[in-house]
Every structure is written in structure tokens, then in C-alpha cells.
Amino acid sequence: MKKFLLSLGVAMIAMTASAAVDNLLDANNSTFENGQKNGWSSWGNGSESAVVEGGYNSTYCLELKNPAAGDDYYVAQAAYTFSEPLAQGDYTLTLWAKSAEAGGSIQVAYQNSTDYSGGGYTALELTTEWKQFTKNFAIEKDGVDRILISFGKVVGTFYVDDIEFGEPVEDEGGEGFQAPEGYKVILSGDTSDGTLISAWDAEFENSSEDGKECIKYVNATAGDGYTHQIALDLNYDPETVYYITFDVKGTPSTAANSAWYQYKATYSALGYSDFNEFKISSDSEWKQVVLQGEYTAKEAEDGTEMTADRVVLNLGAYVGTAYFTNFKVYGPGSDEPGDEPGDEPGDDNGVYNVESAAPNAPVFNLQGIKVGTTENVSNLPKGIYIVNGKKIVW
């Protein structure tokens, strides 16, 4: 994999999600609040489905039970079939889901209910707490009339609620996204200081468009997504959802772009489907892209735990000219009014005690090198370290 083309510097600033969708599902098909499955059906692998109490911020949700592990997700499925085929175009599926047991997993996709051809197959790794997932679909063939939730690969009981599916409602650049409660901006950058682009690659350059300082990207030939990348360097905790937003405009394209977490010492990807895909859809207006995703730490061959210290945006499949600006990464944390950017609530200097950190969280020195965890911080020399993107004093 080639080296990375752009790296945003970290700026700790204070600010406080889900994609907006023109929902094609009516209220009961989306929230199950009439206590019925309505248009949803299920089959396969001796599985069961029902509407039960305990929904996400509501009374009811859809319960899916898979009694035996199958060869693939499709051996047990729940589906909603529309009365008419969907027009070709861009669609967004959002839902809230959780598993009764740790290690749960389901898959979402779209399908033609007549010949069973489909696409957009994406696995969702569930936890025992409600979590929102967003998947963007680019439907490019006729006859698609069904959305699928497949759950036959893993034994377990899964819960799904507040399902929305439809054409995405575009927001103007820089507006529209509201971070969930307890989240704040932990990285922010554009190109106004002229230093964010490495000089060795001709596809990217610092530029200005519509009076905005931005990154200009020109690509004449489609390649693998990772051929050209933008990198957002930061220490990202495993099993933690992060939101990434940026503004983009450019030559519209059907090519989908992706993003994933990476351990940059070895360029190891920690998952190839960490974030929802995005497309560049307008050459006349800035559009805001919202990505969300999390990852699981991996062990290298030498036993080193690989945790993400970079997110890469993979742009190599896109052909055309595009402009990017207003990058933000949102992570867990909240500031009280009057605090300095990046401060822990009530803290006056942005440095807080190690006891405030999460148990067994990775600890990095000020050069971004992992030096231990909060469980063994007592073995480290006294000083200032980074945990969860904040400064810790020990």
C-alpha cells in the first residue's frame, strides 16, 4: 500500500447523528409502535421474529432469534418488500440495533424479490447496548424492491428499531450534523495554513474554492480505493464510535468512496468496512459528508496490540475533480460552558488525572507512541501522556 498523501494536524476545539433520510417506511413499519411486524416478514434456519417491548427510546422493537450458526447470514432473513420497485439512485438505511449476548452480528442489503439478486451486503457488529448504524446504497439496476436484514450466521437474539430507508436528504456544507450527547470535536482542520498536503503526489494540492481554503483532488483514472488517500491522524480507541464530517464538492460520480481505521506503523487496516460509504454528488454546491464507525483492536504477529492511530479516506476509485474542507472528528467527551477547548469539565488547563481515564485504555506519549495502558501506568515515568485524545498527568 502506498504512503499517505495528506495528514491533518490535531486541533482541540469545543463543539458539540444520524443521516437525514426521506423515509419510505411509514411510522409502524419503522418503529413498530403498534406492536405488530406490519410489512416485515422473516424465514429460514428455524429462526423466529416478533415485536417485543424494550425498543430504543420507545415501547416496541423487532426481535430476531437465530437458534443455530449458519454458513452465512442469508440462511435466516427478515425483509421488507415495497409495493413497487425502487428507482435507481442513492439510498440511505439507518437503524438502531443490539444483541442479547456479546458478539452478535447481522447483515443489511438490498434485493430484487423476484430473482433474489442484490447488493450492498454489509455486516453490522452488535453490542449489548443500542447503537445506530448507517449504510449508503447506490442502487444501479432495475427491479430492486426489498431491504434485507440477514441474521443467520451467528447464534443469538437480536433487536432492531427505528429503521429508516430512503433517499438521503442533503445538507449544505458545514451544517446539519448534530453530534450525539456526550460527544465533542477532537480533531478539526482545513488547509488554511498551507501545510496539510505532502508535496510528493500531484493528485492533491492546497487550493481555494468559493472562498474556502480546501484540498483540491484531481484523478484521471479509476483505481483501487486506497490508491489515493486522505489521512486523519489521531489515537482512536477500539470499540468506540467516532463520527467524521467534512464538506465536499466536485464532479459527480457513481463511484463509492470508503474509509477505514489503520495502524500506521505497519499500514494495517483494522477493518475494511468500518465506516459507511460516501459519494461525491454535486459540482455546484458544497455537501456535508457524515461518516460513523468503530473498530476492534488486532494483535500483530509479534504480539503487539494494534490500535488505530489513523483514519484514511479512500478516494482512488473516484474520477474527476473534487474539493474537500472543514474536516472534523467527533469523539466521546463533553465540555461545560466556559471550559477551554479540550478541557475535561471543570478543568482549567486541559490536563487531568489518570484516575479519570477509562479502565485499561491505551496510553500514548506526546509523540503518539503507545507506551502502555491505564492499568499499568504506574510503571511509566512521571509525566504527561495522552489517553482518549486528552492529556493525562501521571
mmCIF file of C-alpha atoms in Angstrom:
data_model
loop_
_atom_site.group_PDB
_atom_site.id
_atom_site.type_symbol
_atom_site.label_atom_id
_atom_site.label_comp_id
_atom_site.label_asym_id
_atom_site.label_seq_id
_atom_site.Cartn_x
_atom_site.Cartn_y
_atom_site.Cartn_z
ATOM 1 C CA MET A 1 0.000 0.000 0.000
ATOM 2 C CA LYS A 2 1.395 3.403 -0.906
ATOM 3 C CA LYS A 3 2.273 6.013 1.641
ATOM 4 C CA PHE A 4 -0.342 8.529 2.636
ATOM 5 C CA LEU A 5 -0.886 11.783 0.930
ATOM 6 C CA LEU A 6 -2.347 14.118 3.472
ATOM 7 C CA SER A 7 -2.370 14.291 7.236
ATOM 8 C CA LEU A 8 -4.478 16.694 9.263
ATOM 9 C CA GLY A 9 -2.871 18.167 12.351
ATOM 10 C CA VAL A 10 -4.787 17.883 15.627
ATOM 11 C CA ALA A 11 -6.574 20.945 16.913
ATOM 12 C CA MET A 12 -8.552 20.520 20.118
ATOM 13 C CA ILE A 13 -11.653 22.719 19.888
ATOM 14 C CA ALA A 14 -15.031 22.619 21.603
ATOM 15 C CA MET A 15 -18.260 21.969 19.753
ATOM 16 C CA THR A 16 -20.984 19.811 20.171
ATOM 17 C CA ALA A 17 -26.307 11.834 14.400
ATOM 18 C CA SER A 18 -27.759 10.356 12.113
ATOM 19 C CA ALA A 19 -28.117 10.793 8.374
ATOM 20 C CA ALA A 20 -31.270 12.609 7.240
ATOM 21 C CA VAL A 21 -33.458 10.273 5.181
ATOM 22 C CA ASP A 22 -36.670 10.771 3.203
ATOM 23 C CA ASN A 23 -38.104 7.660 4.843
ATOM 24 C CA LEU A 24 -40.070 5.290 2.592
ATOM 25 C CA LEU A 25 -41.261 3.278 5.590
ATOM 26 C CA ASP A 26 -44.352 4.514 7.390
ATOM 27 C CA ALA A 27 -44.286 5.006 11.152
ATOM 28 C CA ASN A 28 -45.318 1.488 12.168
ATOM 29 C CA ASN A 29 -43.019 -0.200 9.658
ATOM 30 C CA SER A 30 -40.186 1.902 11.039
ATOM 31 C CA THR A 31 -40.797 1.967 14.817
ATOM 32 C CA PHE A 32 -43.202 -0.993 15.398
ATOM 33 C CA GLU A 33 -45.130 1.153 17.863
ATOM 34 C CA ASN A 34 -48.438 -0.509 17.040
ATOM 35 C CA GLY A 35 -46.991 -3.757 18.438
ATOM 36 C CA GLN A 36 -47.079 -5.522 15.036
ATOM 37 C CA LYS A 37 -44.483 -6.605 12.457
ATOM 38 C CA ASN A 38 -46.567 -4.847 9.799
ATOM 39 C CA GLY A 39 -44.829 -5.258 6.404
ATOM 40 C CA TRP A 40 -41.840 -7.168 7.796
ATOM 41 C CA SER A 41 -41.565 -10.933 7.281
ATOM 42 C CA SER A 42 -38.866 -13.474 8.148
ATOM 43 C CA TRP A 43 -37.782 -17.020 7.303
ATOM 44 C CA GLY A 44 -35.017 -19.620 7.402
ATOM 45 C CA ASN A 45 -32.877 -21.736 9.726
ATOM 46 C CA GLY A 46 -35.641 -22.319 12.257
ATOM 47 C CA SER A 47 -35.471 -18.629 13.141
ATOM 48 C CA GLU A 48 -38.223 -16.609 14.772
ATOM 49 C CA SER A 49 -39.240 -12.954 14.674
ATOM 50 C CA ALA A 50 -41.638 -10.974 16.815
ATOM 51 C CA VAL A 51 -42.347 -7.473 18.032
ATOM 52 C CA VAL A 52 -41.478 -7.173 21.726
ATOM 53 C CA GLU A 53 -41.209 -4.498 24.375
ATOM 54 C CA GLY A 54 -37.930 -2.750 25.117
ATOM 55 C CA GLY A 55 -37.402 -0.637 21.994
ATOM 56 C CA TYR A 56 -34.838 2.067 21.553
ATOM 57 C CA ASN A 57 -36.398 5.127 23.242
ATOM 58 C CA SER A 58 -39.808 3.589 22.568
ATOM 59 C CA THR A 59 -42.082 0.759 23.681
ATOM 60 C CA TYR A 60 -41.553 -1.841 20.942
ATOM 61 C CA CYS A 61 -38.870 -3.180 18.621
ATOM 62 C CA LEU A 62 -38.349 -6.091 16.220
ATOM 63 C CA GLU A 63 -36.801 -9.198 17.807
ATOM 64 C CA LEU A 64 -34.904 -11.715 15.633
ATOM 65 C CA LYS A 65 -33.880 -15.116 17.031
ATOM 66 C CA ASN A 66 -31.374 -17.394 15.295
ATOM 67 C CA PRO A 67 -31.095 -20.819 17.011
ATOM 68 C CA ALA A 68 -28.071 -22.218 15.129
ATOM 69 C CA ALA A 69 -24.986 -20.833 13.406
ATOM 70 C CA GLY A 70 -25.290 -20.954 9.617
ATOM 71 C CA ASP A 71 -22.762 -20.897 6.786
ATOM 72 C CA ASP A 72 -23.694 -17.304 6.013
ATOM 73 C CA TYR A 73 -26.018 -14.541 7.127
ATOM 74 C CA TYR A 74 -28.624 -15.271 4.450
ATOM 75 C CA VAL A 75 -29.771 -18.568 5.970
ATOM 76 C CA ALA A 76 -32.088 -16.506 8.215
ATOM 77 C CA GLN A 77 -33.573 -13.260 6.961
ATOM 78 C CA ALA A 78 -36.062 -10.533 7.756
ATOM 79 C CA ALA A 79 -37.299 -8.409 4.867
ATOM 80 C CA TYR A 80 -39.498 -5.508 3.940
ATOM 81 C CA THR A 81 -40.769 -5.618 0.340
ATOM 82 C CA PHE A 82 -42.074 -2.431 -1.270
ATOM 83 C CA SER A 83 -45.164 -2.497 -3.463
ATOM 84 C CA GLU A 84 -43.212 -1.025 -6.394
ATOM 85 C CA PRO A 85 -39.577 -1.381 -7.467
ATOM 86 C CA LEU A 86 -37.248 1.365 -6.333
ATOM 87 C CA ALA A 87 -35.873 3.865 -8.829
ATOM 88 C CA GLN A 88 -32.148 3.699 -9.449
ATOM 89 C CA GLY A 89 -30.214 6.138 -7.308
ATOM 90 C CA ASP A 90 -28.716 6.769 -3.881
ATOM 91 C CA TYR A 91 -30.406 5.451 -0.749
ATOM 92 C CA THR A 92 -29.548 5.502 2.936
ATOM 93 C CA LEU A 93 -30.533 2.894 5.515
ATOM 94 C CA THR A 94 -30.303 3.785 9.196
ATOM 95 C CA LEU A 95 -31.348 1.632 12.120
ATOM 96 C CA TRP A 96 -30.705 1.039 15.793
ATOM 97 C CA ALA A 97 -29.705 -2.476 16.819
ATOM 98 C CA LYS A 98 -28.301 -4.506 19.701
ATOM 99 C CA SER A 99 -27.706 -8.137 20.659
ATOM 100 C CA ALA A 100 -28.863 -10.025 23.737
ATOM 101 C CA GLU A 101 -25.392 -11.535 24.013
ATOM 102 C CA ALA A 102 -21.924 -10.185 23.252
ATOM 103 C CA GLY A 103 -20.568 -10.954 19.794
ATOM 104 C CA GLY A 104 -23.812 -10.535 17.893
ATOM 105 C CA SER A 105 -23.757 -9.743 14.183
ATOM 106 C CA ILE A 106 -26.316 -9.114 11.444
ATOM 107 C CA GLN A 107 -26.097 -8.045 7.806
ATOM 108 C CA VAL A 108 -28.043 -5.481 5.754
ATOM 109 C CA ALA A 109 -28.522 -5.453 1.969
ATOM 110 C CA TYR A 110 -30.983 -4.621 -0.813
ATOM 111 C CA GLN A 111 -32.582 -7.213 -3.131
ATOM 112 C CA ASN A 112 -34.810 -7.956 -6.101
ATOM 113 C CA SER A 113 -37.514 -10.168 -4.581
ATOM 114 C CA THR A 114 -38.184 -11.912 -7.915
ATOM 115 C CA ASP A 115 -34.730 -13.197 -8.867
ATOM 116 C CA TYR A 116 -33.093 -12.668 -5.421
ATOM 117 C CA SER A 117 -30.219 -10.652 -6.880
ATOM 118 C CA GLY A 118 -28.977 -7.978 -4.535
ATOM 119 C CA GLY A 119 -26.117 -5.842 -3.352
ATOM 120 C CA GLY A 120 -24.730 -3.624 -0.631
ATOM 121 C CA TYR A 121 -24.043 -6.529 1.715
ATOM 122 C CA THR A 122 -22.673 -5.056 4.944
ATOM 123 C CA ALA A 123 -22.140 -6.808 8.271
ATOM 124 C CA LEU A 124 -23.008 -4.890 11.446
ATOM 125 C CA GLU A 125 -21.160 -5.895 14.604
ATOM 126 C CA LEU A 126 -23.547 -5.513 17.535
ATOM 127 C CA THR A 127 -23.025 -4.931 21.226
ATOM 128 C CA THR A 128 -25.426 -5.456 24.114
ATOM 129 C CA GLU A 129 -26.245 -1.723 24.052
ATOM 130 C CA TRP A 130 -28.338 0.063 21.448
ATOM 131 C CA LYS A 131 -26.191 1.513 18.678
ATOM 132 C CA GLN A 132 -27.113 3.315 15.475
ATOM 133 C CA PHE A 133 -25.833 2.135 12.085
ATOM 134 C CA THR A 134 -25.923 3.947 8.750
ATOM 135 C CA LYS A 135 -25.380 2.358 5.342
ATOM 136 C CA ASN A 136 -25.433 4.176 1.996
ATOM 137 C CA PHE A 137 -26.592 2.178 -1.030
ATOM 138 C CA ALA A 138 -26.082 3.092 -4.690
ATOM 139 C CA ILE A 139 -28.788 1.095 -6.485
ATOM 140 C CA GLU A 140 -27.858 0.898 -10.155
ATOM 141 C CA LYS A 141 -30.206 -1.773 -11.534
ATOM 142 C CA ASP A 142 -33.925 -2.183 -12.071
ATOM 143 C CA GLY A 143 -36.250 -4.375 -10.044
ATOM 144 C CA VAL A 144 -34.877 -3.743 -6.547
ATOM 145 C CA ASP A 145 -37.860 -3.734 -4.216
ATOM 146 C CA ARG A 146 -36.654 -5.138 -0.885
ATOM 147 C CA ILE A 147 -34.403 -4.331 2.049
ATOM 148 C CA LEU A 148 -32.951 -7.255 3.968
ATOM 149 C CA ILE A 149 -31.741 -7.838 7.493
ATOM 150 C CA SER A 150 -29.958 -11.207 7.465
ATOM 151 C CA PHE A 151 -29.121 -12.805 10.808
ATOM 152 C CA GLY A 152 -28.360 -16.489 10.238
ATOM 153 C CA LYS A 153 -24.576 -16.579 10.717
ATOM 154 C CA VAL A 154 -24.359 -16.076 14.490
ATOM 155 C CA VAL A 155 -26.431 -17.785 17.154
ATOM 156 C CA GLY A 156 -28.321 -15.242 19.202
ATOM 157 C CA THR A 157 -31.211 -12.892 19.745
ATOM 158 C CA PHE A 158 -31.039 -9.502 18.035
ATOM 159 C CA TYR A 159 -33.150 -6.384 18.371
ATOM 160 C CA VAL A 160 -33.789 -3.770 15.667
ATOM 161 C CA ASP A 161 -35.691 -0.497 15.907
ATOM 162 C CA ASP A 162 -36.266 2.883 14.260
ATOM 163 C CA ILE A 163 -35.498 1.674 10.750
ATOM 164 C CA GLU A 164 -35.368 4.388 8.096
ATOM 165 C CA PHE A 165 -34.742 3.815 4.399
ATOM 166 C CA GLY A 166 -34.953 6.282 1.546
ATOM 167 C CA GLU A 167 -33.157 8.915 -0.451
ATOM 168 C CA PRO A 168 -30.675 10.902 1.640
ATOM 169 C CA VAL A 169 -31.615 14.476 2.422
ATOM 170 C CA GLU A 170 -28.562 16.545 1.555
ATOM 171 C CA ASP A 171 -27.346 19.215 3.959
ATOM 172 C CA GLU A 172 -25.394 22.246 2.880
ATOM 173 C CA GLY A 173 -21.714 22.047 3.696
ATOM 174 C CA GLY A 174 -20.769 22.643 7.312
ATOM 175 C CA GLU A 175 -24.327 22.372 8.647
ATOM 176 C CA GLY A 176 -26.848 19.738 9.545
ATOM 177 C CA PHE A 177 -24.821 17.394 11.743
ATOM 178 C CA GLN A 178 -25.502 17.434 15.453
ATOM 179 C CA ALA A 179 -23.188 15.215 17.474
ATOM 180 C CA PRO A 180 -24.795 12.821 19.953
ATOM 181 C CA GLU A 181 -24.910 13.865 23.580
ATOM 182 C CA GLY A 182 -21.532 13.335 25.218
ATOM 183 C CA TYR A 183 -19.529 13.893 22.009
ATOM 184 C CA LYS A 184 -17.288 16.808 21.046
ATOM 185 C CA VAL A 185 -14.875 17.746 18.277
ATOM 186 C CA ILE A 186 -11.483 16.179 18.978
ATOM 187 C CA LEU A 187 -9.841 16.998 15.642
ATOM 188 C CA SER A 188 -10.502 19.864 13.274
ATOM 189 C CA GLY A 189 -8.671 21.143 10.196
ATOM 190 C CA ASP A 190 -8.754 22.645 6.748
ATOM 191 C CA THR A 191 -5.842 23.815 4.602
ATOM 192 C CA SER A 192 -5.593 27.450 5.633
ATOM 193 C CA ASP A 193 -2.057 27.066 6.975
ATOM 194 C CA GLY A 194 -0.826 25.563 3.690
ATOM 195 C CA THR A 195 0.924 22.631 5.375
ATOM 196 C CA LEU A 196 -1.556 19.802 5.216
ATOM 197 C CA ILE A 197 -0.559 18.256 1.885
ATOM 198 C CA SER A 198 2.693 16.433 1.300
ATOM 199 C CA ALA A 199 4.396 17.607 -1.870
ATOM 200 C CA TRP A 200 5.186 14.258 -3.484
ATOM 201 C CA ASP A 201 1.799 13.487 -5.014
ATOM 202 C CA ALA A 202 0.382 15.524 -7.900
ATOM 203 C CA GLU A 203 -3.252 14.442 -7.402
ATOM 204 C CA PHE A 204 -3.639 16.675 -4.322
ATOM 205 C CA GLU A 205 -2.853 20.333 -3.788
ATOM 206 C CA ASN A 206 -3.798 23.133 -1.424
ATOM 207 C CA SER A 207 -6.348 25.330 -3.126
ATOM 208 C CA SER A 208 -9.273 27.692 -2.682
ATOM 209 C CA GLU A 209 -12.815 27.192 -3.980
ATOM 210 C CA ASP A 210 -15.714 29.597 -3.451
ATOM 211 C CA GLY A 211 -13.535 31.469 -0.998
ATOM 212 C CA LYS A 212 -12.906 28.331 1.105
ATOM 213 C CA GLU A 213 -9.405 27.072 1.825
ATOM 214 C CA CYS A 214 -9.540 23.460 0.704
ATOM 215 C CA ILE A 215 -7.825 20.393 -0.704
ATOM 216 C CA LYS A 216 -8.145 20.009 -4.467
ATOM 217 C CA TYR A 217 -8.047 16.433 -5.748
ATOM 218 C CA VAL A 218 -7.780 15.609 -9.469
ATOM 219 C CA ASN A 219 -7.816 11.972 -10.583
ATOM 220 C CA ALA A 220 -7.968 10.932 -14.244
ATOM 221 C CA THR A 221 -8.032 7.142 -13.897
ATOM 222 C CA ALA A 222 -10.056 4.959 -11.535
ATOM 223 C CA GLY A 223 -8.031 2.598 -9.380
ATOM 224 C CA ASP A 224 -8.350 0.794 -6.093
ATOM 225 C CA GLY A 225 -9.807 2.989 -3.378
ATOM 226 C CA TYR A 226 -6.577 3.060 -1.386
ATOM 227 C CA THR A 227 -4.548 4.322 -4.384
ATOM 228 C CA HIS A 228 -5.158 7.892 -3.167
ATOM 229 C CA GLN A 229 -5.959 8.684 0.449
ATOM 230 C CA ILE A 230 -6.524 11.487 2.901
ATOM 231 C CA ALA A 231 -5.347 10.613 6.414
ATOM 232 C CA LEU A 232 -6.678 11.932 9.717
ATOM 233 C CA ASP A 233 -4.054 11.086 12.334
ATOM 234 C CA LEU A 234 -5.303 10.687 15.903
ATOM 235 C CA ASN A 235 -5.305 7.971 18.545
ATOM 236 C CA TYR A 236 -8.683 6.242 18.188
ATOM 237 C CA ASP A 237 -9.931 3.927 20.941
ATOM 238 C CA PRO A 238 -11.269 0.471 19.962
ATOM 239 C CA GLU A 239 -14.943 -0.343 20.486
ATOM 240 C CA THR A 240 -15.725 3.387 20.350
ATOM 241 C CA VAL A 241 -17.923 5.034 17.730
ATOM 242 C CA TYR A 242 -16.367 8.085 16.071
ATOM 243 C CA TYR A 243 -18.085 10.486 13.687
ATOM 244 C CA ILE A 244 -16.165 12.176 10.874
ATOM 245 C CA THR A 245 -17.584 15.085 8.899
ATOM 246 C CA PHE A 246 -16.214 17.130 6.018
ATOM 247 C CA ASP A 247 -17.510 19.277 3.173
ATOM 248 C CA VAL A 248 -17.028 18.211 -0.443
ATOM 249 C CA LYS A 249 -17.983 19.329 -3.934
ATOM 250 C CA GLY A 250 -16.811 18.026 -7.277
ATOM 251 C CA THR A 251 -17.546 16.193 -10.486
ATOM 252 C CA PRO A 252 -20.494 13.923 -9.655
ATOM 253 C CA SER A 253 -19.622 10.232 -9.778
ATOM 254 C CA THR A 254 -21.293 6.892 -9.157
ATOM 255 C CA ALA A 255 -18.082 5.591 -7.591
ATOM 256 C CA ALA A 256 -18.413 4.959 -3.865
ATOM 257 C CA ASN A 257 -15.623 6.063 -1.567
ATOM 258 C CA SER A 258 -14.766 4.372 1.690
ATOM 259 C CA ALA A 259 -12.880 4.942 4.925
ATOM 260 C CA TRP A 260 -11.219 2.671 7.438
ATOM 261 C CA TYR A 261 -9.160 2.693 10.607
ATOM 262 C CA GLN A 262 -5.463 1.956 10.345
ATOM 263 C CA TYR A 263 -2.425 1.121 12.472
ATOM 264 C CA LYS A 264 0.036 3.289 10.612
ATOM 265 C CA ALA A 265 3.300 1.708 11.867
ATOM 266 C CA THR A 266 2.578 -1.249 9.556
ATOM 267 C CA TYR A 267 -0.191 0.308 7.393
ATOM 268 C CA SER A 268 -2.501 -2.424 8.719
ATOM 269 C CA ALA A 269 -6.201 -1.858 8.174
ATOM 270 C CA LEU A 270 -8.253 -2.758 11.235
ATOM 271 C CA GLY A 271 -11.327 -3.490 9.153
ATOM 272 C CA TYR A 272 -12.379 -2.700 5.599
ATOM 273 C CA SER A 273 -15.988 -1.771 6.346
ATOM 274 C CA ASP A 274 -15.541 0.435 9.377
ATOM 275 C CA PHE A 275 -17.442 3.422 8.009
ATOM 276 C CA ASN A 276 -20.436 3.932 5.759
ATOM 277 C CA GLU A 277 -19.547 4.692 2.126
ATOM 278 C CA PHE A 278 -19.992 8.132 0.606
ATOM 279 C CA LYS A 279 -20.260 9.591 -2.883
ATOM 280 C CA ILE A 280 -19.455 12.938 -4.460
ATOM 281 C CA SER A 281 -22.756 14.095 -5.886
ATOM 282 C CA SER A 282 -22.619 17.791 -6.741
ATOM 283 C CA ASP A 283 -20.287 20.113 -8.625
ATOM 284 C CA SER A 284 -22.314 23.224 -7.809
ATOM 285 C CA GLU A 285 -22.882 23.025 -4.047
ATOM 286 C CA TRP A 286 -20.809 22.029 -1.048
ATOM 287 C CA LYS A 287 -22.260 18.932 0.625
ATOM 288 C CA GLN A 288 -21.533 17.647 4.088
ATOM 289 C CA VAL A 289 -20.459 14.017 4.401
ATOM 290 C CA VAL A 290 -21.064 12.274 7.728
ATOM 291 C CA LEU A 291 -19.233 9.016 8.448
ATOM 292 C CA GLN A 292 -19.549 6.868 11.552
ATOM 293 C CA GLY A 293 -17.807 3.676 12.579
ATOM 294 C CA GLU A 294 -15.780 1.803 15.156
ATOM 295 C CA TYR A 295 -13.140 -0.932 15.102
ATOM 296 C CA THR A 296 -11.719 -3.797 17.136
ATOM 297 C CA ALA A 297 -8.041 -3.867 18.065
ATOM 298 C CA LYS A 298 -5.954 -6.647 16.478
ATOM 299 C CA GLU A 299 -2.821 -8.473 17.508
ATOM 300 C CA ALA A 300 0.223 -8.300 15.260
ATOM 301 C CA GLU A 301 2.386 -11.342 14.558
ATOM 302 C CA ASP A 302 4.844 -10.225 17.238
ATOM 303 C CA GLY A 303 2.048 -9.995 19.812
ATOM 304 C CA THR A 304 1.803 -6.186 19.707
ATOM 305 C CA GLU A 305 -1.712 -4.864 20.089
ATOM 306 C CA MET A 306 -2.587 -2.785 17.035
ATOM 307 C CA THR A 307 -4.878 0.129 17.836
ATOM 308 C CA ALA A 308 -5.874 2.747 15.292
ATOM 309 C CA ASP A 309 -3.874 5.945 15.065
ATOM 310 C CA ARG A 310 -5.172 6.969 11.659
ATOM 311 C CA VAL A 311 -8.382 7.062 9.631
ATOM 312 C CA VAL A 312 -7.939 7.075 5.854
ATOM 313 C CA LEU A 313 -10.441 8.265 3.271
ATOM 314 C CA ASN A 314 -10.032 6.090 0.167
ATOM 315 C CA LEU A 315 -10.570 8.118 -2.992
ATOM 316 C CA GLY A 316 -8.772 6.187 -5.737
ATOM 317 C CA ALA A 317 -11.961 4.861 -7.370
ATOM 318 C CA TYR A 318 -13.246 8.389 -7.961
ATOM 319 C CA VAL A 319 -12.561 10.017 -11.333
ATOM 320 C CA GLY A 320 -12.863 13.775 -11.630
ATOM 321 C CA THR A 321 -12.039 16.914 -9.694
ATOM 322 C CA ALA A 322 -13.158 17.309 -6.089
ATOM 323 C CA TYR A 323 -12.596 19.756 -3.245
ATOM 324 C CA PHE A 324 -12.510 18.877 0.473
ATOM 325 C CA THR A 325 -12.550 21.124 3.537
ATOM 326 C CA ASN A 326 -13.863 21.567 7.088
ATOM 327 C CA PHE A 327 -12.727 18.197 8.475
ATOM 328 C CA LYS A 328 -13.933 17.302 11.967
ATOM 329 C CA VAL A 329 -13.682 14.167 14.084
ATOM 330 C CA TYR A 330 -16.166 13.779 16.937
ATOM 331 C CA GLY A 331 -15.353 11.506 19.849
ATOM 332 C CA PRO A 332 -16.661 10.843 23.367
ATOM 333 C CA GLY A 333 -16.304 13.757 25.786
ATOM 334 C CA SER A 334 -18.178 16.884 26.743
ATOM 335 C CA ASP A 335 -17.209 20.395 27.758
ATOM 336 C CA GLU A 336 -19.078 22.595 30.180
ATOM 337 C CA PRO A 337 -19.713 26.237 29.252
ATOM 338 C CA GLY A 338 -16.625 28.309 29.953
ATOM 339 C CA ASP A 339 -14.122 25.457 29.677
ATOM 340 C CA GLU A 340 -11.208 25.801 27.326
ATOM 341 C CA PRO A 341 -11.298 23.631 24.176
ATOM 342 C CA GLY A 342 -10.365 20.071 25.030
ATOM 343 C CA ASP A 343 -10.630 20.537 28.793
ATOM 344 C CA GLU A 344 -12.245 17.937 30.961
ATOM 345 C CA PRO A 345 -15.337 19.521 32.567
ATOM 346 C CA GLY A 346 -14.221 21.690 35.480
ATOM 347 C CA ASP A 347 -10.551 21.549 34.438
ATOM 348 C CA ASP A 348 -8.688 24.782 33.770
ATOM 349 C CA ASN A 349 -5.654 23.559 31.876
ATOM 350 C CA GLY A 350 -6.722 20.657 29.676
ATOM 351 C CA VAL A 351 -4.721 18.143 31.774
ATOM 352 C CA TYR A 352 -6.471 15.795 34.179
ATOM 353 C CA ASN A 353 -5.599 12.919 36.444
ATOM 354 C CA VAL A 354 -5.108 9.376 35.209
ATOM 355 C CA GLU A 355 -7.806 8.177 37.606
ATOM 356 C CA SER A 356 -10.341 9.912 35.358
ATOM 357 C CA ALA A 357 -9.470 7.706 32.373
ATOM 358 C CA ALA A 358 -11.356 4.578 31.344
ATOM 359 C CA PRO A 359 -10.024 1.270 32.741
ATOM 360 C CA ASN A 360 -7.378 -0.403 30.573
ATOM 361 C CA ALA A 361 -7.413 2.385 27.992
ATOM 362 C CA PRO A 362 -4.279 2.669 25.782
ATOM 363 C CA VAL A 363 -1.731 5.282 26.896
ATOM 364 C CA PHE A 364 0.408 7.193 24.373
ATOM 365 C CA ASN A 365 3.342 9.521 24.909
ATOM 366 C CA LEU A 366 3.338 13.025 23.452
ATOM 367 C CA GLN A 367 4.943 11.655 20.254
ATOM 368 C CA GLY A 368 1.919 9.397 19.685
ATOM 369 C CA ILE A 369 3.725 6.139 20.579
ATOM 370 C CA LYS A 370 1.754 3.650 22.661
ATOM 371 C CA VAL A 371 3.599 3.074 25.937
ATOM 372 C CA GLY A 372 1.082 1.048 27.950
ATOM 373 C CA THR A 373 -2.444 1.114 29.317
ATOM 374 C CA THR A 374 -4.081 2.830 32.270
ATOM 375 C CA GLU A 375 -3.835 -0.489 34.127
ATOM 376 C CA ASN A 376 -0.022 -0.346 34.161
ATOM 377 C CA VAL A 377 0.550 3.410 34.065
ATOM 378 C CA SER A 378 2.349 3.185 37.423
ATOM 379 C CA ASN A 379 5.254 1.559 35.555
ATOM 380 C CA LEU A 380 5.771 4.682 33.430
ATOM 381 C CA PRO A 381 7.977 7.669 34.311
ATOM 382 C CA LYS A 382 6.119 10.632 35.793
ATOM 383 C CA GLY A 383 4.928 12.976 33.089
ATOM 384 C CA ILE A 384 2.106 13.890 30.692
ATOM 385 C CA TYR A 385 0.551 11.266 28.428
ATOM 386 C CA ILE A 386 -2.380 11.026 26.000
ATOM 387 C CA VAL A 387 -5.460 8.901 26.761
ATOM 388 C CA ASN A 388 -8.669 9.092 24.721
ATOM 389 C CA GLY A 389 -7.223 12.077 22.868
ATOM 390 C CA LYS A 390 -6.709 14.053 26.111
ATOM 391 C CA LYS A 391 -3.679 14.880 28.213
ATOM 392 C CA ILE A 392 -3.220 12.780 31.365
ATOM 393 C CA VAL A 393 -0.823 13.712 34.145
ATOM 394 C CA TRP A 394 0.970 10.889 35.992
#
